[in-house]
CSV table of C-alpha atoms and ligand atoms in Angstrom, one decimal:
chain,number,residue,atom,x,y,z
A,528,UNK,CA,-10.1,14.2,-1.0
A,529,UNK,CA,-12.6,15.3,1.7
A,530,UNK,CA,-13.2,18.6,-0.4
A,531,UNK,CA,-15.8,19.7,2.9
A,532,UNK,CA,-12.8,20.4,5.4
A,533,UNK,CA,-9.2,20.5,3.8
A,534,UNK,CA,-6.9,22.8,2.4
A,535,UNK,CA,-7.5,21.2,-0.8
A,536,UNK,CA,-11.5,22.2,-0.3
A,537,UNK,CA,-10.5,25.8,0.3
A,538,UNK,CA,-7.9,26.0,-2.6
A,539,UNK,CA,-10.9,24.7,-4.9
A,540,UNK,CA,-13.6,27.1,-3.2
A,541,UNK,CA,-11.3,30.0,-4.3
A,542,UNK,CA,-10.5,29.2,-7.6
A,543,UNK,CA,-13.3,26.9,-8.9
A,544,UNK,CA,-16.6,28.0,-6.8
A,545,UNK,CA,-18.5,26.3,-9.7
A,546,UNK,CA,-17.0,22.9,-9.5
A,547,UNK,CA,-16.7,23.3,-5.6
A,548,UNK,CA,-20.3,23.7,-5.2
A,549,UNK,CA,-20.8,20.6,-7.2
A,550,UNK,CA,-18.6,18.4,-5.6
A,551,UNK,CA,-20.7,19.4,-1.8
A,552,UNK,CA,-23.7,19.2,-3.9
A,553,UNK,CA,-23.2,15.9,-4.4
A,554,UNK,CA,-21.7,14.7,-1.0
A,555,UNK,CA,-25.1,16.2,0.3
A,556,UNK,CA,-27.3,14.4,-2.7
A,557,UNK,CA,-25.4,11.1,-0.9
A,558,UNK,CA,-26.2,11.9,2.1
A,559,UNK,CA,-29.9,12.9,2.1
A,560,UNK,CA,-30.7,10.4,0.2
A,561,UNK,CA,-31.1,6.5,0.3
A,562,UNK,CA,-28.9,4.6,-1.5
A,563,UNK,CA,-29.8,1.6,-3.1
A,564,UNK,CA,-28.4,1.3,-6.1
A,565,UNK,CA,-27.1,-2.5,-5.8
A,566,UNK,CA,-23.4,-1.4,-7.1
A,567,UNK,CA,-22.8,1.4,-5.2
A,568,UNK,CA,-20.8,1.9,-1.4
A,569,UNK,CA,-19.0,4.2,0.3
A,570,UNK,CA,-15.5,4.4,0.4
A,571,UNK,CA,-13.4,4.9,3.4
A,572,UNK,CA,-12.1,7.9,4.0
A,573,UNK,CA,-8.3,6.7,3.9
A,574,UNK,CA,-9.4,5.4,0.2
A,575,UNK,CA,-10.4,8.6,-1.0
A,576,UNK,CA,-7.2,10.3,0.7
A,577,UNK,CA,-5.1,7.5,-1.4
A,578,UNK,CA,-7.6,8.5,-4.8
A,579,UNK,CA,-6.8,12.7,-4.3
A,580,UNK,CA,-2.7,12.0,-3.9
A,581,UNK,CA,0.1,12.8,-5.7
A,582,UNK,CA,0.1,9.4,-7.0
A,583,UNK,CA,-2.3,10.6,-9.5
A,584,UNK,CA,0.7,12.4,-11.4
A,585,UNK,CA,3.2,9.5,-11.6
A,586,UNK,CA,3.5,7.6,-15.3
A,587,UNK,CA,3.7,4.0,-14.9
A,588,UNK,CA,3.2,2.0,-18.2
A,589,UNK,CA,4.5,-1.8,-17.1
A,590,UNK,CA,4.5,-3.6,-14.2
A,591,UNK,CA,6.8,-2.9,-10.8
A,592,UNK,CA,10.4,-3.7,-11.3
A,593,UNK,CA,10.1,-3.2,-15.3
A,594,UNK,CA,8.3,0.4,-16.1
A,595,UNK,CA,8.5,1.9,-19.1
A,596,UNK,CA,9.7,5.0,-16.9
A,597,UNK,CA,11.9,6.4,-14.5
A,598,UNK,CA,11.3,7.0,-10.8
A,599,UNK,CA,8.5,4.4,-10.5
A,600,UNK,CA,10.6,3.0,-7.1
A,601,UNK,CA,7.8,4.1,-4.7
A,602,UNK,CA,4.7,4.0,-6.8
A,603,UNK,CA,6.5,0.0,-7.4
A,604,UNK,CA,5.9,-0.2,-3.5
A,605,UNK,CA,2.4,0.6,-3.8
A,606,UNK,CA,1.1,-1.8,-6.3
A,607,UNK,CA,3.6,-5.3,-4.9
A,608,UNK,CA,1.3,-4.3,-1.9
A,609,UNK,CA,-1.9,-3.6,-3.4
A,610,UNK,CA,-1.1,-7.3,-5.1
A,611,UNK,CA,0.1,-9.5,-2.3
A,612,UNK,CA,-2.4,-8.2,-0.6
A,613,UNK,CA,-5.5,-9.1,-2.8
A,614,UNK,CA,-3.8,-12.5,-3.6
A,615,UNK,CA,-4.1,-13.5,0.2
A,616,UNK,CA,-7.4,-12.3,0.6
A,617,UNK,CA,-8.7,-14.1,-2.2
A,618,UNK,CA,-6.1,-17.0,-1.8
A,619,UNK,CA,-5.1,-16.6,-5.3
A,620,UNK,CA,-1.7,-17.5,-6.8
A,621,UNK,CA,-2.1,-14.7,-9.1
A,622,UNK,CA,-3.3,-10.9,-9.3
A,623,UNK,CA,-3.8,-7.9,-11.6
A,624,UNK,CA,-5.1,-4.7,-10.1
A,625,UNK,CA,-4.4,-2.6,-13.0
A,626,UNK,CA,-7.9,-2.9,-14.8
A,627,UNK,CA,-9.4,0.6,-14.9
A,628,UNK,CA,-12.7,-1.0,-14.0
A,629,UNK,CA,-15.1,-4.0,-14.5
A,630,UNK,CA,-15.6,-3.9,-17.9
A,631,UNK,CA,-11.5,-3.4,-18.6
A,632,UNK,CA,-10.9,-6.6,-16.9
A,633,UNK,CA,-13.6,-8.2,-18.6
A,634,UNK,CA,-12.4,-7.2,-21.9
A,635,UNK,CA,-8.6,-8.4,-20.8
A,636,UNK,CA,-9.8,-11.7,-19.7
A,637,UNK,CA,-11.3,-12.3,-22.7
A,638,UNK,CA,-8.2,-11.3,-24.7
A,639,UNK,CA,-6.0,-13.9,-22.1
A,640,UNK,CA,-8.2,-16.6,-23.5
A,641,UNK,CA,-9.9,-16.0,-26.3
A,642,UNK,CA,-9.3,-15.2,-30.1
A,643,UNK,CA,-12.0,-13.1,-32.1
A,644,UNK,CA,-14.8,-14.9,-33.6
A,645,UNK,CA,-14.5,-17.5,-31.0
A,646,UNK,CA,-17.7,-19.1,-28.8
A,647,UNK,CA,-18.6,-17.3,-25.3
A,648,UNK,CA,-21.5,-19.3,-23.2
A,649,UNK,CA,-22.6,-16.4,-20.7
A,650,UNK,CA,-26.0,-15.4,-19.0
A,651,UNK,CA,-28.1,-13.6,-21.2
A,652,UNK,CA,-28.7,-9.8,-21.1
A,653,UNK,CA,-32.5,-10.1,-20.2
A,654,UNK,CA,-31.6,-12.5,-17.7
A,655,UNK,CA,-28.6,-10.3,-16.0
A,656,UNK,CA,-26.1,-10.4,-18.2
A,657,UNK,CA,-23.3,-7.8,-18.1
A,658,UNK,CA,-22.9,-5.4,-21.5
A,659,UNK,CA,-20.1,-7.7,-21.5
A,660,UNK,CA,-21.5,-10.5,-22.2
A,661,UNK,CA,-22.8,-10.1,-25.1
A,662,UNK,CA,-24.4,-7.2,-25.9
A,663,UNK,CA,-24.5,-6.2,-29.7
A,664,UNK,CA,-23.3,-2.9,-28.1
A,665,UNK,CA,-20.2,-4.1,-26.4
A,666,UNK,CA,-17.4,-5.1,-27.8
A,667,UNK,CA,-18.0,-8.4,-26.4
A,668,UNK,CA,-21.3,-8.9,-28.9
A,669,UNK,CA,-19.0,-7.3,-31.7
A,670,UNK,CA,-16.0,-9.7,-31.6
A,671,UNK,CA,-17.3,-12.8,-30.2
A,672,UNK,CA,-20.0,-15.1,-31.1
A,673,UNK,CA,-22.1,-15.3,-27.9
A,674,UNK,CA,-24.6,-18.0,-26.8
A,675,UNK,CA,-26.5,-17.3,-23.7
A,676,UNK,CA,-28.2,-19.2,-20.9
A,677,UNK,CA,-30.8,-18.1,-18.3
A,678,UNK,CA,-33.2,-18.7,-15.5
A,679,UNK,CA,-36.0,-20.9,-14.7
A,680,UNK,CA,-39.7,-18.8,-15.5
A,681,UNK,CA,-40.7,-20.1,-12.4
A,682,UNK,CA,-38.1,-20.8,-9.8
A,683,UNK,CA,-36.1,-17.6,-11.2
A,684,UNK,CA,-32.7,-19.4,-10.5
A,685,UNK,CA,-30.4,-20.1,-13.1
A,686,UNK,CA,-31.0,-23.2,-15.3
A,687,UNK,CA,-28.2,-25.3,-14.4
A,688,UNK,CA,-29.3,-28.0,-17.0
A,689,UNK,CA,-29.5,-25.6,-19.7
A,690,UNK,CA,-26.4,-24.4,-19.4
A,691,UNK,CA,-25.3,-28.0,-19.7
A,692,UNK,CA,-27.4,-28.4,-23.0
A,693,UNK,CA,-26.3,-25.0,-24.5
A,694,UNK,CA,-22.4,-26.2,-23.8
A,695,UNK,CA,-22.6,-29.4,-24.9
A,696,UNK,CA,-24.1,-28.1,-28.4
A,697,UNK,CA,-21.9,-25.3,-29.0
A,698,UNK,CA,-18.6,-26.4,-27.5
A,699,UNK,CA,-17.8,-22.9,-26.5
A,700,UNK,CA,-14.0,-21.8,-26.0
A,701,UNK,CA,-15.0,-20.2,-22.7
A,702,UNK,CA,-18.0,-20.3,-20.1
A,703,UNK,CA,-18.7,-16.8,-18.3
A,704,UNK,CA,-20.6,-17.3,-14.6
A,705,UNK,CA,-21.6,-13.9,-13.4
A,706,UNK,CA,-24.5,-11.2,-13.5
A,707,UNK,CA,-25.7,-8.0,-12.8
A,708,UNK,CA,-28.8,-9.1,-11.1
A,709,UNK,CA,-28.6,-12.5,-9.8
A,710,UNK,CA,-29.4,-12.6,-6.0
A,711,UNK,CA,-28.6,-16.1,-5.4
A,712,UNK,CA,-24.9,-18.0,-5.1
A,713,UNK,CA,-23.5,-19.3,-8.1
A,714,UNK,CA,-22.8,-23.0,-8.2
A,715,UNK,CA,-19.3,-22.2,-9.5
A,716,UNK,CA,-18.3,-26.1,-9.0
A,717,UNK,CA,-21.1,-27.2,-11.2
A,718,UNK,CA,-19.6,-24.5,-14.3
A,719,UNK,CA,-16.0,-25.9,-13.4
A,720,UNK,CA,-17.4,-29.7,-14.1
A,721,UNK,CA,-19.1,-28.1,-17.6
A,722,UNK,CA,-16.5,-26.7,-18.5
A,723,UNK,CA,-14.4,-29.3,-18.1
A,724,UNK,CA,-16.5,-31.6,-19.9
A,725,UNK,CA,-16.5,-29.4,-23.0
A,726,UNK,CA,-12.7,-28.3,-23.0
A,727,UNK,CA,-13.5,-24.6,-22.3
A,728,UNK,CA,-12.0,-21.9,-20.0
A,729,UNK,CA,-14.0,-20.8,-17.2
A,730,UNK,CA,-13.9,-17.3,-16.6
A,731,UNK,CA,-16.2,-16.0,-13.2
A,732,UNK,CA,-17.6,-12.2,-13.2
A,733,UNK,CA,-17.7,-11.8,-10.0
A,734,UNK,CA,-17.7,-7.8,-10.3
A,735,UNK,CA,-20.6,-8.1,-8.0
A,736,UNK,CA,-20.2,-10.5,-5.1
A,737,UNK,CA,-16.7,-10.3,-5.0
A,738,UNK,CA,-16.8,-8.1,-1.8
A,739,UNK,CA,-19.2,-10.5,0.2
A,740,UNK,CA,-16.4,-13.0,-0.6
A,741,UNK,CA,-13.6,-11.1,0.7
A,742,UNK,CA,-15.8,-11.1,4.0
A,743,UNK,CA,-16.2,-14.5,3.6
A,744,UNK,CA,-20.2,-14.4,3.2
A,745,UNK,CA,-20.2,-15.2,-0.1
A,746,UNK,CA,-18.4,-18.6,-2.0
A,747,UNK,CA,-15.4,-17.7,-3.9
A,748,UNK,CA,-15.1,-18.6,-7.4
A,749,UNK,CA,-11.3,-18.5,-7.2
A,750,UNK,CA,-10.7,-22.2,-6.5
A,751,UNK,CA,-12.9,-23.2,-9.7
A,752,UNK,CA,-12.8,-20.6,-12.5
A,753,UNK,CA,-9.6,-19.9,-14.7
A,754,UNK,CA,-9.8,-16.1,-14.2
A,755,UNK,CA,-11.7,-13.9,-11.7
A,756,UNK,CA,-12.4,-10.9,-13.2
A,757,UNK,CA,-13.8,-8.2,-10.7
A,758,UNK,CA,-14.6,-4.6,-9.8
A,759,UNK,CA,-13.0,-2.6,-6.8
A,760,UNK,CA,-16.0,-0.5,-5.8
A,761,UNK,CA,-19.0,-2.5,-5.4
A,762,UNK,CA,-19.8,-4.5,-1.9
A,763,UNK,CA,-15.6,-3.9,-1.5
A,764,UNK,CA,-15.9,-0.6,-1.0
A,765,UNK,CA,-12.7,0.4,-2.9
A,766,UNK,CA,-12.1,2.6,-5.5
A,767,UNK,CA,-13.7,2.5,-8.9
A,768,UNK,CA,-11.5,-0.1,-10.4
A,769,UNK,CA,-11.1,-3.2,-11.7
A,770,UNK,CA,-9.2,-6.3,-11.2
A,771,UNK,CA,-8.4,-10.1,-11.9
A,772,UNK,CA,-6.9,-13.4,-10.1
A,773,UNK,CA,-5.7,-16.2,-11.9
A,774,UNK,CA,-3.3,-19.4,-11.4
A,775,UNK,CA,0.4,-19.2,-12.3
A,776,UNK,CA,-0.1,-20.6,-15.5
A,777,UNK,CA,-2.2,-18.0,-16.9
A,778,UNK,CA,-0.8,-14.8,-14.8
A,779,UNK,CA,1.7,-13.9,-18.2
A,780,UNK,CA,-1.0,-14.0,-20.5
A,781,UNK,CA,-3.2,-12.1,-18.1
A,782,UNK,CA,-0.5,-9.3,-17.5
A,783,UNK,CA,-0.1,-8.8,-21.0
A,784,UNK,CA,-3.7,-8.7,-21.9
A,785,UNK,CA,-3.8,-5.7,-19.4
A,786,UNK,CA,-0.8,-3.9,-20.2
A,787,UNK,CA,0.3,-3.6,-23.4
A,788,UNK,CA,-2.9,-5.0,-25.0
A,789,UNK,CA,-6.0,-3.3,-23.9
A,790,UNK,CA,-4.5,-0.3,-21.2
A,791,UNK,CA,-1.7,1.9,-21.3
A,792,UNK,CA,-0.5,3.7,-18.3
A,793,UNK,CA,-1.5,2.1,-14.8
A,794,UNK,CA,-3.4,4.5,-12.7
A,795,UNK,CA,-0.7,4.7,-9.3
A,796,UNK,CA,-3.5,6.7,-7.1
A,797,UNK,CA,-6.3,4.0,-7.8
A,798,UNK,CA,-3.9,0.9,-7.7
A,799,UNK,CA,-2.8,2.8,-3.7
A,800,UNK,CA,-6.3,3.3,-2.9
A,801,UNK,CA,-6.9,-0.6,-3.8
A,802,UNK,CA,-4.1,-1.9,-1.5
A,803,UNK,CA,-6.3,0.6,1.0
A,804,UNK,CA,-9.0,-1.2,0.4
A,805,UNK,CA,-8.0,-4.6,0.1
A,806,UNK,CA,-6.5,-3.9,3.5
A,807,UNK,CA,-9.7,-2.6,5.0
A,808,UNK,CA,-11.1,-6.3,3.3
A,809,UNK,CA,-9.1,-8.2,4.9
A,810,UNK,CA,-9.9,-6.9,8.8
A,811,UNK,CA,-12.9,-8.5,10.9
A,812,UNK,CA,-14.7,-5.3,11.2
A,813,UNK,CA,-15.4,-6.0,7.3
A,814,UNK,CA,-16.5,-9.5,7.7
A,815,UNK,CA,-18.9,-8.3,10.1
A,816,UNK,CA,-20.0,-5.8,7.4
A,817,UNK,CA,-20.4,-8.2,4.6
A,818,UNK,CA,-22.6,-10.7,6.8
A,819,UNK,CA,-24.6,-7.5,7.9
A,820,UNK,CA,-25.0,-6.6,4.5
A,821,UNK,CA,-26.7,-10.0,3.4
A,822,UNK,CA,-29.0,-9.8,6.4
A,823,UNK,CA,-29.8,-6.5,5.5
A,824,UNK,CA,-30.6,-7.5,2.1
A,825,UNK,CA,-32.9,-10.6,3.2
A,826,UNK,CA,-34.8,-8.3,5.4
A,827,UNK,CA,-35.4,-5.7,2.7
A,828,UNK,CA,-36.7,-9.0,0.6
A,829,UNK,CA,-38.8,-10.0,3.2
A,830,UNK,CA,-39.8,-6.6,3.8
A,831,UNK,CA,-40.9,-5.9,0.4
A,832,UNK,CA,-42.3,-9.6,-0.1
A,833,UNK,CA,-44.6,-8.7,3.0
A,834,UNK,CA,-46.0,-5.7,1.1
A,835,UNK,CA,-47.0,-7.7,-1.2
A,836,UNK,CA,-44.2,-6.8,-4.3
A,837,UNK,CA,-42.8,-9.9,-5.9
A,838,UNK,CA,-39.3,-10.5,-5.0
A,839,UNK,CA,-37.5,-12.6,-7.8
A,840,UNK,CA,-36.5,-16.2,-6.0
A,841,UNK,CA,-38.7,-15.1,-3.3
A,842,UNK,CA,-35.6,-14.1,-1.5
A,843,UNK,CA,-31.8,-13.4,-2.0
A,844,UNK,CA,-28.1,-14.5,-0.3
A,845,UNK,CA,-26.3,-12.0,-1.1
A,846,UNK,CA,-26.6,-7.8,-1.1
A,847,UNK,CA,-29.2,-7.3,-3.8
A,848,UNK,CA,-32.2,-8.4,-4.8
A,849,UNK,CA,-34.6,-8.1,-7.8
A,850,UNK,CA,-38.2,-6.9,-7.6
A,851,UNK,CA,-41.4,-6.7,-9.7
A,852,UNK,CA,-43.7,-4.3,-8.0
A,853,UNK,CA,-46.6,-5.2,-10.6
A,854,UNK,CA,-49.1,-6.3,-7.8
A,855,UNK,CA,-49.1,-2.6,-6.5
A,856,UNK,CA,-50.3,-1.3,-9.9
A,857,UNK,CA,-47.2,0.5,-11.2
A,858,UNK,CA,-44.0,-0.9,-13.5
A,859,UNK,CA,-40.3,-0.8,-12.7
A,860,UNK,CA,-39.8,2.9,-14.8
A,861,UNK,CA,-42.5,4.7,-13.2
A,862,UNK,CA,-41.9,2.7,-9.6
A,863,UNK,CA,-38.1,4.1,-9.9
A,864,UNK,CA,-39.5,7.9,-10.9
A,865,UNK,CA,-41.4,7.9,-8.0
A,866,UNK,CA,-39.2,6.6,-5.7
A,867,UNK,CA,-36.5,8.7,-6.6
A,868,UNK,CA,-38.8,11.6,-6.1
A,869,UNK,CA,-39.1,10.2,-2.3
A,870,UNK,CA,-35.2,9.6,-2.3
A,871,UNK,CA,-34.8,6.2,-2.7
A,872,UNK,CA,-32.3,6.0,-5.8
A,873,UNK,CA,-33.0,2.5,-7.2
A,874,UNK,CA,-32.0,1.2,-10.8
A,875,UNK,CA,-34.8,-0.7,-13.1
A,876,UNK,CA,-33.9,-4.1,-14.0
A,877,UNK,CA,-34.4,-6.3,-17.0
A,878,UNK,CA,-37.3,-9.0,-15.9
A,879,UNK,CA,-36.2,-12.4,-17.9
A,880,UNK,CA,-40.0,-13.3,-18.9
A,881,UNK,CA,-42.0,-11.1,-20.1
A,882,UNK,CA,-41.5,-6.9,-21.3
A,883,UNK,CA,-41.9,-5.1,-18.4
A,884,UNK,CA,-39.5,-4.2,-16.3
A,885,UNK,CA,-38.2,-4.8,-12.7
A,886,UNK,CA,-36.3,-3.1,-9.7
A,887,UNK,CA,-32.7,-4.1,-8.4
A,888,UNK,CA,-31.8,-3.0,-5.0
A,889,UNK,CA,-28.9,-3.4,-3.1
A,890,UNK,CA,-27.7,-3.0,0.5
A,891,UNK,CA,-24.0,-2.2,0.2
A,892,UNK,CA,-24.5,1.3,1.0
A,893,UNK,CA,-26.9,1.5,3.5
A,894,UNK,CA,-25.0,-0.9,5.7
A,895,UNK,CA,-21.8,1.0,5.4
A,896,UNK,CA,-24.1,3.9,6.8
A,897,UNK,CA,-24.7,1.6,9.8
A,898,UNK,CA,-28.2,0.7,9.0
A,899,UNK,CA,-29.6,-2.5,10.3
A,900,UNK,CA,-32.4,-4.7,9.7
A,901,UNK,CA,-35.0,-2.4,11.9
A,902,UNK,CA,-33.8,0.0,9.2
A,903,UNK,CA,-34.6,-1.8,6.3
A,904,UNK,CA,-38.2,-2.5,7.5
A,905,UNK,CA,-38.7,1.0,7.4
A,906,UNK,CA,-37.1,1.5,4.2
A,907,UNK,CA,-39.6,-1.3,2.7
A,908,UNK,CA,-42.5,0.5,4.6
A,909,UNK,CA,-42.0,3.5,3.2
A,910,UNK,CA,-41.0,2.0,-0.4
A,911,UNK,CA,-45.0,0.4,-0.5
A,912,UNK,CA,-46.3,3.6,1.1
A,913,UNK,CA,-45.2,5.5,-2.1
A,914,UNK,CA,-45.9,3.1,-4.9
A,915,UNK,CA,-49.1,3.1,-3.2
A,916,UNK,CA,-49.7,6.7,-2.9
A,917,UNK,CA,-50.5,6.2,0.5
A,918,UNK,CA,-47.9,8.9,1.4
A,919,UNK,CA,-47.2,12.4,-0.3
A,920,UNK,CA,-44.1,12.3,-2.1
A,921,UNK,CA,-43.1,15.6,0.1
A,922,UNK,CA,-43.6,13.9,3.2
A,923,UNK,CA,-41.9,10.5,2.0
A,924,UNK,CA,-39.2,12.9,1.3
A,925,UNK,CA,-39.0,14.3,4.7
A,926,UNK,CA,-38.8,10.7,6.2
A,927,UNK,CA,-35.8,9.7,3.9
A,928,UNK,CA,-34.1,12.7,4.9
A,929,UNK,CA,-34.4,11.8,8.4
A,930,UNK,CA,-33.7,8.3,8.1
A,931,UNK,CA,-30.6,9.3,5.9
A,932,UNK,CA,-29.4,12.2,8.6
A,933,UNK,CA,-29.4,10.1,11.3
A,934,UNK,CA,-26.7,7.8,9.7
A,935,UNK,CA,-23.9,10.4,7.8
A,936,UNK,CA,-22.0,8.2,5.6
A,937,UNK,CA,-18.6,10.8,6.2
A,938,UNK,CA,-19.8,11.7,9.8
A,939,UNK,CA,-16.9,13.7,9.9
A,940,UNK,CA,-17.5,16.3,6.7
B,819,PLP,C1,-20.4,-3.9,-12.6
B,819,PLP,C2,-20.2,-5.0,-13.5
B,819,PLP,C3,-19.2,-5.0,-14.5
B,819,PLP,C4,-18.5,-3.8,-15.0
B,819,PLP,O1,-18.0,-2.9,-14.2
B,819,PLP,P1,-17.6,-1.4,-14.7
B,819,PLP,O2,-16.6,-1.0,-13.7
B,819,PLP,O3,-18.9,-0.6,-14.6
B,819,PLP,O4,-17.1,-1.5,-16.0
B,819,PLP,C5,-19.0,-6.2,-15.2
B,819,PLP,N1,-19.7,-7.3,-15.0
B,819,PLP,C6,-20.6,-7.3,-14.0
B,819,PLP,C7,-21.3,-8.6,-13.8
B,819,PLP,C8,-20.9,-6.2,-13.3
B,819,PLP,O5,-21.9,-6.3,-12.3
């Protein structure tokens, strides 16, 4: 809830000054700073209202119309809604908006399909590969025997024909299309015909683009993969969450890998605050974000490229784009240290060739703000100007701050 200027704010103040503090120490961090962390947005106000309700409090193990408890009548309202709702926007015959996050639906996707010990093609981690796609350190890398395809050294897009090769060897149960880092659009018809050819399930990660698609600037993976798994809170600007859309065939098996295999009780206030969401989605004013937000993102690229850092596929489609900022003397760790000390809160990204590392940036965030491309020149401006050391980090600081106050992201707190 807006902690800054409600009750609820004041009834914290007084009895938890210490977590109070906190919680406007952070909604000032947000907003004196740039955002450009590639998976992070703001949320709409009426989202966080729906996150801070009294839904929070209701048990609700099962799905509406069979709970495992008594008086889920109204919270039952909330998630048919929250459902129809995503199905139209994504023109899916089948949702689940019950996965606690990314990485939940991920994990029940996997457990619709698949059996342990069984064959996974997905991207590999250096190349952007999710944690859960693999990773010795997911449960993913633990239980399943992964195989994993990349880009092109040179062209930096995903080698198509390799992921052809690598399937047609391994005959894998189930193809994953989907990263953490890829800037480009996915050929999702091309992993529907390879999949098809091999007799394995296609399951798309669309955790990240899956808000461009809801604002139609993005191809949708829904007409080609056999499950969808995504997140709620990246370009969608929902809540932290999770979700998945399927076909009728599979919607069973997918409701039962959610709930009772890998989650318990079904968290009402987040499942509310995604019908918010998804209703936000589904309005103009957000297809007019999501195109913004890939402009945004190509001028960044082009802003960036102009300054002479290497942007990976010399470009990007969607709202983020990967980085090397080698020819300016400094690698991705100490690039992101000093551009954090200016402001600009950026992750480092694996680079597929090679040890050093990259930057990821995204435009999700700033958009939302209401920045626009002249914006994002001066963002890459300043970005060069410190990697450079042409500009204090002080003064670099100063400018961000301006930049930043001049679009509030909660005008109102
Ligand atoms: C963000 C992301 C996830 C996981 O989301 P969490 O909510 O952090 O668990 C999974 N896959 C991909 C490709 C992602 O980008």
């Amino acid at each position: 809830m807006a902690v800054t200027h409600t009750l609820e704010a004041d009834v914290l103040r007084r009895q938890d000054p210490e977590l109070a503090d906190i919680l406007l120490g952070e909604l000032a961090r947000q907003s004196t700073t740039l955002q450009l962390i590639a998976a992070e947005n703001f949320t709409s106000p009426a989202v966080l209202a729906a996150l801070g309700s009294p839904l929070v409090n209701k048990y609700a193990e099962g799905y509406p119309g069979s709970r495992y408890h008594g008086g889920c009548e109204i919270v039952d309202v909330a998630e048919r809604i929250a459902v129809e709702r995503a199905k139209a926007l994504f023109g899916a015959a089948h949702a689940n908006v019950q996965s606690h996050s990314g990485s939940s639906a991920m994990l029940a996707a996997y457990a619709a399909l698949l059996r342990p010990g069984d064959t996974v093609l997905a991207m590999g981690l250096p190349h952007g590969g999710h944690l859960t796609h693999g990773s010795p350190a997911n449960f993913s890398g633990r239980w399943f025997d992964f195989v994993g395809y990349g880009v092109e050294a040179e062209s930096g897009l995903i080698d198509y024909e390799q992921v052809r090769t690598l399937a047609r060897t391994h005959r894998p149960k189930a193809i994953v299309c989907g990263s953490i880092a890829y800037p480009r659009h996915i050929d999702y018809a091309f992993f529907r015909e390879v999949a098809d050819e091999v007799g394995a399930y296609l399951i798309a990660d669309a955790a990240h683009p899956i808000g461009l698609v809801a604002g139609g600037a993005a191809p949708s993976p829904v007409p080609y993969a056999d499950i969808v798994s995504a997140t709620t809170h990246k370009v969608l600007r929902g809540p932290r969450g999770g979700m998945l859309l399927c076909g009728s065939e599979l919607a069973e098996r997918v409701d039962r890998a959610v709930f009772p295999f890998t989650q318990g009780g079904a968290q009402m206030n987040s499942i509310a605050a995604k019908a918010v969401a998804f209703g936000e989605a589904a309005t103009p004013a957000f297809a007019a974000y999501a195109r913004q937000v890939v402009a945004n993102a190509r001028a960044l690229a082009a802003g960036l490229a102009a300054e002479g850092i290497t942007v990976t596929t010399g470009g990007t489609d969607t709202h983020l784009l990967t980085a090397d900022p080698a020819p300016l003397g400094v690698d991705g760790r100490t690039a992101r240290r000093q551009l954090a000390a200016a402001g600009m809160v950026l992750d480092t990204c694996a680079l597929p060739h090679g040890d050093a590392r990259g930057l990821r940036l995204g435009t999700a965030a700033l958009t939302t703000q209401g920045m626009g491309e002249a914006e994002m020149a001066r963002v890459a401006a300043l970005f060069a100007a410190v990697l450079r050391d042409e500009v204090e980090a002080k003064a670099a600081r100063e400018e961000v701050r301006e930049l930043a106050g001049g679009f509030p992201p909660y005008p109102r707190w």
